[in-house]
């Protein structure tokens, strides 16, 4: 007999997500993914100056701030057919690459690792054996005996005090946990070290973007960073040298800790390379533009239908008609209404954001997320899509790190693990680690290009926009850490007439579309094992592998201007 499980809210994510599943015979047979707050920021933008949109859309989320700023200015620039100085592209690129590296590290260690690591079990570990294991896997200095003893003592102090602090409320002792005490201790040590390391990525964003979260330096037409080789009041070589030092610290951790840890999780949980396949249409945007027009990119993107890499079709430029014409959003199972009715699917330029709440209906409306499709089909977006598109495009860095990851997992698991294992819950974690390595290498390359440009005397960072009369429209896309993000703007006489954001967690966490087809979260949960219905750890493993960010997919607006929340600082 089937049993209904509701997880509401799903924690260790950004925003408000509800997951419902029916379990029969220890496996999920039905699934519903529901975003439980409305995102109304599109309506806030109507009638505003397009040059202000980037600052407003950043406030959709306190985590995905940078990505919305970049995507918004790209949308307006695309509408204006405006070229961007190469220096501005390089500075933007460095910001979004550093942001991505930060996001990947935090996602694995602080939002997902506790699905696989039994923190309490680490108290039984022999610190010296944990250190020996860590030192056998990499040269990371934080794997020493001294460090492992210190972490175990710290963990023991948490327990002795009657609380686990940041490790409270985990499913410790769950039968699905398989790591040895020594591996768990090593993972806890890396969790704590990652808290320190991620700060360096944020420092890079803050230096280049003037602050973080919510960068202040971008503008339609470029960036507001004056460049100089000597003035201390602007972006100088001195500041760029500090960024280089932080990049090297991040590189050491990512290559010698993060990538190794993800490979170890894959080796110790090999069955999870067969769980979480779901939707295998993959969509990714090309990113890190290298020219002023946005027609050359350091990292490729495109579309792969049915998981068949031989059918990969690239997206080649900002404003690529293949991408622009392929996107649509439906609302049959969403708490919205369209003028054309619930079975209508609208292109974002024609998109409507009209709320229509009905309570949760299994066979009706049950989410504040719309249902995006590409070429009429659901698509999985995110790091796995990036890696597969990169492999199909024969990108050197992605190929190198993907091959290394699969080889390392195979070596640790003592069995051959092939590319098909990537279509899984573990595969999404592996893809994030692969992309983190690629992003760091690319970040260092962009840094060098900027330094070389400044050495040649090129200090341009801004081209002033000129708005025509009448109506124009544009789309900006960006391959954010969670997947392809696109902003769609219609401008009339220098005012925003329509604005739509199609975000990664909308693609992945959407309800069923007008044809009844499941999006990735729901599809990936079908067949997911569940040992204990009271502690549905396995469901969280698959959902967390996407790094849900529901704040980007849903938001709130009170049209009566009532007080929603009051915060008092003293």
Coordinates of C-alpha atoms in Angstrom, one line a residue:
X1 CA 0.0 0.0 0.0
X2 CA 1.4 3.4 -1.0
X3 CA 2.3 6.1 1.6
X4 CA 2.3 9.8 1.1
X5 CA 5.3 11.8 2.4
X6 CA 5.3 15.6 2.4
X7 CA 8.5 17.6 3.1
X8 CA 7.6 21.2 3.7
X9 CA 9.8 23.2 3.7
X10 CA 12.8 21.5 2.2
X11 CA 15.7 22.9 4.2
X12 CA 19.3 23.7 3.3
X13 CA 18.1 25.5 0.2
X14 CA 17.3 29.1 -0.6
X15 CA 13.6 29.8 -0.7
X16 CA 10.4 27.8 -0.1
X17 CA 10.1 24.4 -1.6
X18 CA 7.6 21.6 -0.9
X19 CA 8.1 18.1 -2.1
X20 CA 5.4 15.5 -2.0
X21 CA 6.0 11.8 -2.9
X22 CA 4.1 8.6 -2.8
X23 CA 6.2 5.6 -1.8
X24 CA 5.3 2.0 -2.6
X25 CA 7.6 -1.0 -2.0
X26 CA 10.4 1.3 -0.7
X27 CA 10.5 3.4 -3.9
X28 CA 8.9 6.7 -5.0
X29 CA 6.0 6.1 -7.5
X30 CA 4.6 9.7 -7.8
X31 CA 6.1 13.1 -7.1
X32 CA 5.0 16.7 -6.9
X33 CA 7.4 19.7 -6.7
X34 CA 5.8 22.9 -5.4
X35 CA 7.2 26.4 -5.0
X36 CA 5.1 28.0 -2.2
X37 CA 5.7 31.7 -2.7
X38 CA 4.9 34.0 -5.6
X39 CA 7.7 35.9 -7.5
X40 CA 6.2 39.2 -8.6
X41 CA 9.3 41.2 -9.4
X42 CA 8.4 41.3 -13.1
X43 CA 5.3 43.3 -12.3
X44 CA 7.4 45.7 -10.2
X45 CA 9.6 46.5 -13.3
X46 CA 6.8 47.6 -15.6
X47 CA 7.1 51.2 -16.5
X48 CA 10.7 51.6 -15.2
X49 CA 13.8 52.7 -16.9
X50 CA 15.6 49.6 -18.4
X51 CA 18.9 50.8 -17.0
X52 CA 17.5 50.2 -13.4
X53 CA 16.4 46.7 -14.0
X54 CA 19.7 45.0 -13.1
X55 CA 19.7 46.6 -9.6
X56 CA 16.1 45.6 -8.9
X57 CA 16.3 42.0 -10.3
X58 CA 19.3 41.4 -8.1
X59 CA 17.0 41.6 -5.1
X60 CA 15.1 38.5 -6.3
X61 CA 17.5 36.5 -4.1
X62 CA 20.2 37.1 -1.5
X63 CA 22.3 34.2 -3.0
X64 CA 21.9 34.5 -6.8
X65 CA 22.5 38.3 -6.8
X66 CA 25.3 38.7 -9.3
X67 CA 23.7 36.4 -11.9
X68 CA 20.6 38.5 -12.2
X69 CA 22.5 41.7 -12.5
X70 CA 24.6 40.3 -15.4
X71 CA 21.6 38.7 -17.1
X72 CA 19.6 41.9 -16.9
X73 CA 22.1 44.2 -18.4
X74 CA 22.8 41.6 -21.2
X75 CA 19.0 41.6 -22.0
X76 CA 18.9 45.4 -22.4
X77 CA 22.2 45.4 -24.3
X78 CA 20.8 42.7 -26.6
X79 CA 17.7 44.8 -27.3
X80 CA 19.9 47.8 -28.1
X81 CA 22.4 45.8 -30.1
X82 CA 25.1 47.4 -28.0
X83 CA 28.7 46.3 -28.0
X84 CA 30.5 46.1 -24.7
X85 CA 34.2 47.0 -24.2
X86 CA 36.3 43.9 -23.8
X87 CA 37.6 45.0 -20.4
X88 CA 34.1 45.2 -19.2
X89 CA 33.4 41.7 -20.4
X90 CA 36.5 40.5 -18.6
X91 CA 35.6 42.2 -15.3
X92 CA 32.1 40.8 -15.5
X93 CA 33.4 37.4 -16.3
X94 CA 35.8 37.4 -13.3
X95 CA 32.9 38.3 -11.0
X96 CA 30.6 35.6 -12.3
X97 CA 33.3 33.0 -12.3
X98 CA 34.3 33.8 -8.7
X99 CA 30.6 33.8 -7.7
X100 CA 30.2 30.4 -9.3
X101 CA 33.3 28.9 -7.5
X102 CA 31.9 30.2 -4.2
X103 CA 28.5 28.7 -5.0
X104 CA 29.9 25.2 -5.9
X105 CA 31.9 25.0 -2.7
X106 CA 29.1 26.1 -0.5
X107 CA 26.6 23.8 -2.2
X108 CA 28.5 20.6 -1.8
X109 CA 29.9 21.1 1.7
X110 CA 27.3 23.2 3.5
X111 CA 24.0 22.4 1.7
X112 CA 24.4 18.8 0.5
X113 CA 27.3 16.9 2.2
X114 CA 25.3 16.2 5.3
X115 CA 23.0 14.0 3.2
X116 CA 26.0 11.7 2.8
X117 CA 28.2 12.3 5.9
X118 CA 27.2 11.0 9.4
X119 CA 28.6 13.7 11.7
X120 CA 28.0 11.8 14.9
X121 CA 29.8 8.8 13.5
X122 CA 33.0 10.9 13.3
X123 CA 33.3 10.8 17.1
X124 CA 34.3 7.1 16.7
X125 CA 37.1 7.9 14.3
X126 CA 40.8 7.4 14.8
X127 CA 42.1 10.9 13.8
X128 CA 45.5 9.5 12.8
X129 CA 43.9 7.0 10.4
X130 CA 41.7 9.8 9.0
X131 CA 44.8 11.9 8.4
X132 CA 46.6 9.0 6.7
X133 CA 43.6 8.5 4.4
X134 CA 43.4 12.2 3.5
X135 CA 47.1 12.4 2.8
X136 CA 46.9 9.3 0.6
X137 CA 44.4 11.1 -1.6
X138 CA 45.9 14.6 -2.0
X139 CA 48.6 17.0 -0.9
X140 CA 46.1 19.3 1.0
X141 CA 47.8 20.7 4.1
X142 CA 44.6 20.5 6.1
X143 CA 44.6 16.7 6.2
X144 CA 47.3 16.5 8.9
X145 CA 47.0 14.5 12.2
X146 CA 47.0 17.7 14.2
X147 CA 44.1 19.0 12.1
X148 CA 42.1 15.8 12.4
X149 CA 42.6 15.6 16.2
X150 CA 41.6 19.2 16.6
X151 CA 38.4 18.7 14.6
X152 CA 37.4 15.6 16.6
X153 CA 37.9 17.5 19.8
X154 CA 35.8 20.4 18.5
X155 CA 33.0 18.0 17.5
X156 CA 33.2 16.3 20.9
X157 CA 32.8 19.6 22.6
X158 CA 29.6 20.2 20.6
X159 CA 28.1 16.9 21.8
X160 CA 29.3 17.4 25.4
X161 CA 27.4 20.8 25.5
X162 CA 24.2 19.0 24.6
X163 CA 23.9 20.4 21.1
X164 CA 25.5 20.0 17.6
X165 CA 25.4 23.6 16.6
X166 CA 25.6 23.9 12.9
X167 CA 25.2 20.1 12.6
X168 CA 21.8 20.0 14.4
X169 CA 18.8 18.1 12.9
X170 CA 20.7 15.7 10.6
X171 CA 19.5 12.1 10.0
X172 CA 22.5 10.8 12.0
X173 CA 22.6 7.0 12.2
X174 CA 20.3 6.6 9.2
X175 CA 20.7 3.2 7.5
X176 CA 21.4 4.9 4.2
X177 CA 24.6 6.4 5.7
X178 CA 27.6 4.2 4.6
X179 CA 30.8 6.1 5.3
X180 CA 33.3 4.9 7.9
X181 CA 34.0 7.0 11.0
X182 CA 37.4 8.1 9.5
X183 CA 35.9 9.2 6.2
X184 CA 33.2 11.1 8.2
X185 CA 35.8 12.8 10.3
X186 CA 37.7 13.8 7.2
X187 CA 34.5 15.2 5.6
X188 CA 33.6 17.2 8.8
X189 CA 37.1 18.7 8.7
X190 CA 36.7 19.7 5.1
X191 CA 33.2 21.1 5.9
X192 CA 34.8 23.5 8.4
X193 CA 37.7 24.4 6.2
X194 CA 35.4 25.2 3.3
X195 CA 33.7 27.8 5.5
X196 CA 37.1 29.7 5.5
X197 CA 38.0 29.0 1.9
X198 CA 34.8 30.2 0.4
X199 CA 35.6 33.7 1.7
X200 CA 38.3 34.2 -0.8
X201 CA 35.8 33.8 -3.7
X202 CA 33.6 36.4 -2.1
X203 CA 36.5 38.8 -1.6
X204 CA 37.1 38.6 -5.4
X205 CA 33.5 39.5 -6.1
X206 CA 33.6 42.3 -3.5
X207 CA 36.8 43.9 -5.0
X208 CA 35.5 43.8 -8.6
X209 CA 31.8 44.4 -7.9
X210 CA 32.2 47.0 -5.1
X211 CA 30.3 44.8 -2.6
X212 CA 28.7 41.4 -2.2
X213 CA 26.0 40.3 -2.1
X214 CA 24.3 42.7 -4.6
X215 CA 27.2 44.0 -6.7
X216 CA 27.2 47.7 -7.6
X217 CA 29.5 48.1 -10.5
X218 CA 27.6 46.9 -13.6
X219 CA 25.7 49.2 -16.0
X220 CA 24.0 48.9 -19.3
X221 CA 27.0 49.4 -21.6
X222 CA 29.7 47.9 -19.4
X223 CA 31.0 48.4 -15.8
X224 CA 31.7 51.3 -13.5
X225 CA 35.2 50.2 -12.7
X226 CA 37.8 52.8 -13.8
X227 CA 41.1 51.1 -14.6
X228 CA 44.5 52.4 -13.7
X229 CA 48.0 51.2 -13.3
X230 CA 48.8 53.6 -10.4
X231 CA 45.8 55.4 -8.9
X232 CA 44.8 53.9 -5.5
X233 CA 41.1 54.9 -5.8
X234 CA 40.2 52.6 -8.7
X235 CA 40.9 49.0 -9.9
X236 CA 44.7 48.8 -9.9
X237 CA 47.4 46.2 -10.5
X238 CA 47.9 46.0 -6.7
X239 CA 44.3 44.9 -6.2
X240 CA 44.5 42.5 -9.1
X241 CA 47.6 40.9 -7.5
X242 CA 45.6 40.3 -4.3
X243 CA 42.9 38.6 -6.5
X244 CA 45.6 36.4 -8.0
X245 CA 46.6 35.2 -4.5
X246 CA 43.0 34.4 -3.6
X247 CA 42.6 32.5 -6.8
X248 CA 45.5 30.3 -6.0
X249 CA 44.2 29.5 -2.5
X250 CA 40.8 28.5 -4.0
X251 CA 42.6 26.5 -6.7
X252 CA 44.4 24.5 -4.1
X253 CA 41.2 23.6 -2.2
X254 CA 39.1 22.8 -5.2
X255 CA 41.7 20.6 -6.9
X256 CA 43.0 18.8 -3.7
X257 CA 39.9 18.7 -1.6
X258 CA 36.6 19.3 -3.3
X259 CA 37.1 17.3 -6.4
X260 CA 38.6 14.4 -4.4
X261 CA 35.8 14.4 -1.8
X262 CA 33.1 14.3 -4.5
X263 CA 34.9 11.4 -6.2
X264 CA 35.1 9.6 -2.8
X265 CA 31.3 10.1 -2.3
X266 CA 30.7 8.6 -5.7
X267 CA 32.9 5.6 -5.0
X268 CA 31.4 4.9 -1.5
X269 CA 27.8 5.3 -2.8
X270 CA 28.0 3.6 -6.3
X271 CA 24.3 2.7 -6.3
X272 CA 23.5 6.4 -6.4
X273 CA 25.0 6.6 -9.9
X274 CA 21.9 4.7 -10.9
X275 CA 19.4 6.9 -9.1
X276 CA 18.0 10.3 -10.1
X277 CA 18.2 10.1 -13.9
X278 CA 14.9 11.7 -14.8
X279 CA 14.7 14.2 -17.7
X280 CA 17.7 13.8 -20.1
X281 CA 17.0 16.7 -22.4
X282 CA 19.9 19.1 -21.4
X283 CA 20.0 22.8 -22.0
X284 CA 23.0 25.1 -21.2
X285 CA 24.0 28.6 -22.2
X286 CA 27.4 29.5 -23.6
X287 CA 29.1 31.9 -21.3
X288 CA 32.3 34.0 -20.5
X289 CA 32.1 36.2 -23.7
X290 CA 35.5 37.0 -25.1
X291 CA 34.5 39.7 -27.6
X292 CA 32.5 42.9 -27.4
X293 CA 29.6 41.6 -29.4
X294 CA 29.1 38.4 -27.4
X295 CA 29.7 35.9 -30.3
X296 CA 32.8 34.1 -28.8
X297 CA 32.7 32.2 -25.5
X298 CA 35.2 30.5 -23.3
X299 CA 32.6 27.9 -22.2
X300 CA 30.2 26.3 -24.7
X301 CA 26.5 25.7 -24.4
X302 CA 23.6 24.3 -26.4
X303 CA 20.9 21.6 -26.3
X304 CA 21.2 17.8 -26.1
X305 CA 17.9 15.9 -26.7
X306 CA 17.4 12.5 -25.0
X307 CA 20.9 12.4 -23.5
X308 CA 22.4 11.8 -27.0
X309 CA 25.6 13.8 -27.2
X310 CA 25.8 13.2 -30.9
X311 CA 22.6 15.3 -31.3
X312 CA 24.1 18.3 -29.6
X313 CA 23.3 21.7 -31.2
X314 CA 25.2 24.7 -30.0
X315 CA 23.9 28.1 -28.9
X316 CA 26.4 30.4 -30.6
X317 CA 25.7 34.1 -29.6
X318 CA 23.6 36.5 -27.5
X319 CA 20.4 36.7 -29.4
X320 CA 20.8 33.3 -31.0
X321 CA 17.4 32.6 -32.7
X322 CA 17.6 28.9 -32.0
X323 CA 17.5 29.6 -28.3
X324 CA 15.3 32.7 -28.5
X325 CA 12.5 30.9 -30.4
X326 CA 12.7 27.7 -28.4
X327 CA 11.6 28.8 -25.0
X328 CA 8.0 28.8 -23.7
X329 CA 6.2 28.7 -20.3
X330 CA 3.0 26.9 -19.4
X331 CA 0.7 27.3 -16.4
X332 CA -1.8 24.4 -16.4
X333 CA -0.5 23.3 -13.0
X334 CA 0.7 26.7 -11.8
X335 CA -1.0 29.3 -9.7
X336 CA -1.3 31.8 -12.5
X337 CA -3.8 32.6 -15.3
X338 CA -3.2 33.5 -18.9
X339 CA -5.7 35.4 -21.1
X340 CA -5.6 32.4 -23.5
X341 CA -6.5 29.9 -20.9
X342 CA -4.6 27.2 -18.8
X343 CA -3.6 25.1 -21.8
X344 CA -1.8 28.0 -23.4
X345 CA 2.0 28.2 -23.4
X346 CA 3.5 31.6 -23.9
X347 CA 6.9 32.8 -25.2
X348 CA 8.6 35.0 -22.5
X349 CA 8.3 38.2 -24.6
X350 CA 4.5 37.6 -24.4
X351 CA 4.6 36.3 -20.8
X352 CA 2.0 37.2 -18.2
X353 CA 2.4 37.2 -14.4
X354 CA -1.1 37.1 -13.1
X355 CA -1.5 35.1 -9.8
X356 CA -4.5 32.7 -9.5
X357 CA -4.2 30.7 -6.2
X358 CA -6.4 27.6 -5.8
X359 CA -4.8 25.6 -2.9
X360 CA -2.8 22.5 -3.5
X361 CA -4.4 20.2 -6.1
X362 CA -2.7 16.9 -7.0
X363 CA -4.3 16.9 -10.4
X364 CA -4.7 20.6 -10.8
X365 CA -2.7 23.7 -9.8
X366 CA -0.1 23.1 -7.1
X367 CA 2.9 25.5 -7.5
X368 CA 3.9 29.1 -7.9
X369 CA 6.4 28.0 -10.6
X370 CA 5.6 28.1 -14.3
X371 CA 6.6 25.1 -16.5
X372 CA 9.3 26.1 -19.0
X373 CA 10.0 24.0 -22.1
X374 CA 12.6 24.1 -24.9
X375 CA 11.4 23.1 -28.3
X376 CA 8.2 21.9 -26.6
X377 CA 9.9 19.5 -24.1
X378 CA 11.1 19.8 -20.4
X379 CA 14.8 20.2 -20.0
X380 CA 17.3 19.6 -17.2
X381 CA 19.6 22.6 -16.6
X382 CA 22.6 23.0 -14.4
X383 CA 26.2 21.7 -14.1
X384 CA 25.4 18.3 -15.6
X385 CA 24.0 20.0 -18.7
X386 CA 27.1 22.2 -18.8
X387 CA 29.4 19.2 -18.6
X388 CA 27.6 17.2 -21.2
X389 CA 27.4 20.1 -23.6
X390 CA 31.1 20.7 -23.0
X391 CA 31.9 17.1 -23.8
X392 CA 29.8 17.2 -26.9
X393 CA 31.6 20.4 -28.0
X394 CA 35.0 18.8 -27.1
X395 CA 35.9 21.6 -24.7
X396 CA 39.5 20.8 -23.4
X397 CA 39.0 21.7 -19.8
X398 CA 35.6 20.0 -19.3
X399 CA 36.9 16.9 -21.1
X400 CA 40.1 16.8 -18.9
X401 CA 38.3 17.2 -15.6
X402 CA 35.4 14.9 -16.5
X403 CA 37.8 12.2 -17.5
X404 CA 39.8 12.7 -14.3
X405 CA 36.7 12.5 -12.2
X406 CA 35.4 9.3 -13.7
X407 CA 38.9 7.7 -13.5
X408 CA 39.2 8.7 -9.8
X409 CA 35.8 7.3 -9.0
X410 CA 36.6 4.1 -10.9
X411 CA 39.9 3.8 -9.0
X412 CA 38.4 4.3 -5.6
X413 CA 35.4 2.1 -6.3
X414 CA 37.6 -0.6 -7.9
X415 CA 35.2 -0.9 -10.8
X416 CA 34.8 0.9 -14.1
X417 CA 32.5 3.9 -13.9
X418 CA 31.5 5.3 -17.3
X419 CA 29.8 8.4 -18.7
X420 CA 26.3 7.0 -18.3
X421 CA 26.8 7.3 -14.5
X422 CA 26.7 11.1 -14.9
X423 CA 22.9 10.9 -15.5
X424 CA 22.3 10.6 -11.8
X425 CA 22.1 12.2 -8.3
X426 CA 25.8 11.6 -7.9
X427 CA 26.5 12.8 -11.4
X428 CA 25.1 16.2 -10.7
X429 CA 27.6 16.6 -7.7
X430 CA 30.4 15.3 -9.9
X431 CA 29.5 17.8 -12.6
X432 CA 29.6 20.7 -10.1
X433 CA 33.1 19.7 -9.1
X434 CA 34.2 19.4 -12.7
X435 CA 32.8 22.8 -13.6
X436 CA 34.4 24.3 -10.5
X437 CA 37.8 23.2 -11.8
X438 CA 37.0 24.6 -15.2
X439 CA 35.7 27.9 -13.7
X440 CA 38.9 28.4 -11.7
X441 CA 41.1 27.8 -14.7
X442 CA 38.9 30.2 -16.8
X443 CA 39.0 32.8 -14.0
X444 CA 42.8 32.8 -14.0
X445 CA 42.7 33.1 -17.8
X446 CA 40.4 36.1 -17.7
X447 CA 42.6 37.7 -15.0
X448 CA 45.6 37.4 -17.3
X449 CA 43.7 38.8 -20.3
X450 CA 42.7 41.9 -18.2
X451 CA 46.2 42.5 -17.0
X452 CA 47.6 42.2 -20.5
X453 CA 45.0 44.6 -21.9
X454 CA 45.9 47.2 -19.2
X455 CA 49.5 46.8 -20.0
X456 CA 48.7 47.7 -23.7
X457 CA 47.1 50.9 -22.5
X458 CA 43.5 49.7 -23.1
X459 CA 41.5 51.1 -20.1
X460 CA 38.0 51.3 -21.6
X461 CA 35.1 49.9 -19.6
X462 CA 31.9 51.6 -20.8
X463 CA 29.9 52.4 -23.9
X464 CA 27.0 54.7 -23.3
X465 CA 23.6 53.3 -24.4
X466 CA 21.2 55.2 -26.7
X467 CA 17.5 54.2 -26.6
X468 CA 15.5 54.5 -29.9
X469 CA 11.8 55.5 -30.0
X470 CA 9.2 52.7 -30.4
X471 CA 9.4 49.1 -29.3
X472 CA 12.4 46.9 -29.0
X473 CA 13.0 43.6 -27.3
X474 CA 16.0 41.6 -26.1
X475 CA 17.1 38.5 -24.2
X476 CA 20.0 38.1 -21.9
X477 CA 21.2 34.7 -20.8
X478 CA 23.9 33.6 -18.4
X479 CA 24.9 30.1 -17.3
X480 CA 24.4 30.6 -13.5
X481 CA 25.7 28.0 -11.0
X482 CA 22.3 26.3 -11.0
X483 CA 21.8 26.4 -14.8
X484 CA 20.7 28.6 -17.6
X485 CA 19.2 31.9 -16.5
X486 CA 17.4 34.2 -19.0
X487 CA 15.9 37.6 -18.7
X488 CA 13.5 38.8 -21.4
X489 CA 12.6 42.5 -21.8
X490 CA 10.3 44.4 -24.1
X491 CA 11.1 48.2 -24.1
X492 CA 8.8 50.9 -25.5
X493 CA 10.1 54.5 -25.6
X494 CA 12.8 53.8 -23.0
X495 CA 10.3 52.2 -20.5
X496 CA 9.9 48.6 -19.7
X497 CA 6.7 47.3 -21.2
X498 CA 7.2 43.6 -20.3
X499 CA 9.8 41.7 -18.3
X500 CA 10.1 38.0 -17.6
X501 CA 12.8 35.9 -15.8
X502 CA 13.1 32.3 -16.7
X503 CA 15.4 30.9 -14.0
X504 CA 17.2 27.6 -13.4
X505 CA 15.1 26.4 -10.6
X506 CA 12.0 27.1 -12.6
X507 CA 13.3 24.7 -15.3
X508 CA 14.2 22.0 -12.8
X509 CA 11.5 22.4 -10.1
X510 CA 8.5 23.2 -12.3
X511 CA 5.2 21.4 -12.0
X512 CA 3.9 19.2 -14.8
X513 CA 3.5 21.1 -18.1
X514 CA 0.3 21.4 -20.2
X515 CA 1.0 18.0 -21.6
X516 CA 1.3 16.4 -18.2
X517 CA 5.1 15.9 -18.6
X518 CA 7.2 16.1 -15.5
X519 CA 10.1 18.5 -15.0
X520 CA 13.5 17.3 -13.6
X521 CA 12.8 17.3 -9.9
X522 CA 9.6 15.2 -10.2
X523 CA 11.0 12.9 -12.9
X524 CA 14.3 12.3 -11.0
X525 CA 12.4 11.2 -7.9
X526 CA 10.5 8.4 -9.6
X527 CA 12.1 5.2 -8.5
X528 CA 14.1 6.9 -5.7
X529 CA 14.6 4.5 -2.8
X530 CA 13.1 5.4 0.6
X531 CA 14.1 3.2 3.6
X532 CA 12.3 5.1 6.3
X533 CA 9.3 7.2 5.5
X534 CA 9.7 9.1 8.8
X535 CA 13.2 10.1 7.7
X536 CA 13.1 10.5 3.9
X537 CA 16.8 11.2 3.6
X538 CA 17.0 9.7 0.1
X539 CA 14.5 12.1 -1.3
X540 CA 16.5 15.0 0.0
X541 CA 19.7 13.6 -1.6
X542 CA 18.2 13.8 -5.0
X543 CA 16.5 17.2 -4.5
X544 CA 19.6 18.7 -3.0
X545 CA 21.7 17.5 -5.9
X546 CA 20.1 20.3 -8.0
X547 CA 20.9 23.0 -5.4
X548 CA 17.4 24.4 -5.3
X549 CA 17.1 28.2 -5.2
X550 CA 13.4 28.8 -5.0
X551 CA 13.8 32.5 -4.2
X552 CA 14.7 33.0 -7.8
X553 CA 11.7 31.0 -9.0
X554 CA 9.2 32.5 -6.6
X555 CA 8.8 35.8 -4.7
X556 CA 6.3 37.9 -2.9
X557 CA 4.5 41.2 -3.7
X558 CA 1.8 42.8 -1.5
X559 CA -0.2 45.1 -3.9
X560 CA -1.9 46.8 -0.9
X561 CA 1.5 47.9 0.5
X562 CA 0.8 46.2 3.8
X563 CA 3.6 45.5 6.2
X564 CA 4.9 42.0 5.5
X565 CA 7.8 41.9 8.0
X566 CA 9.4 44.3 10.4
X567 CA 13.2 44.1 11.1
X568 CA 14.6 46.2 14.0
X569 CA 18.4 46.7 14.2
X570 CA 19.7 47.8 17.6

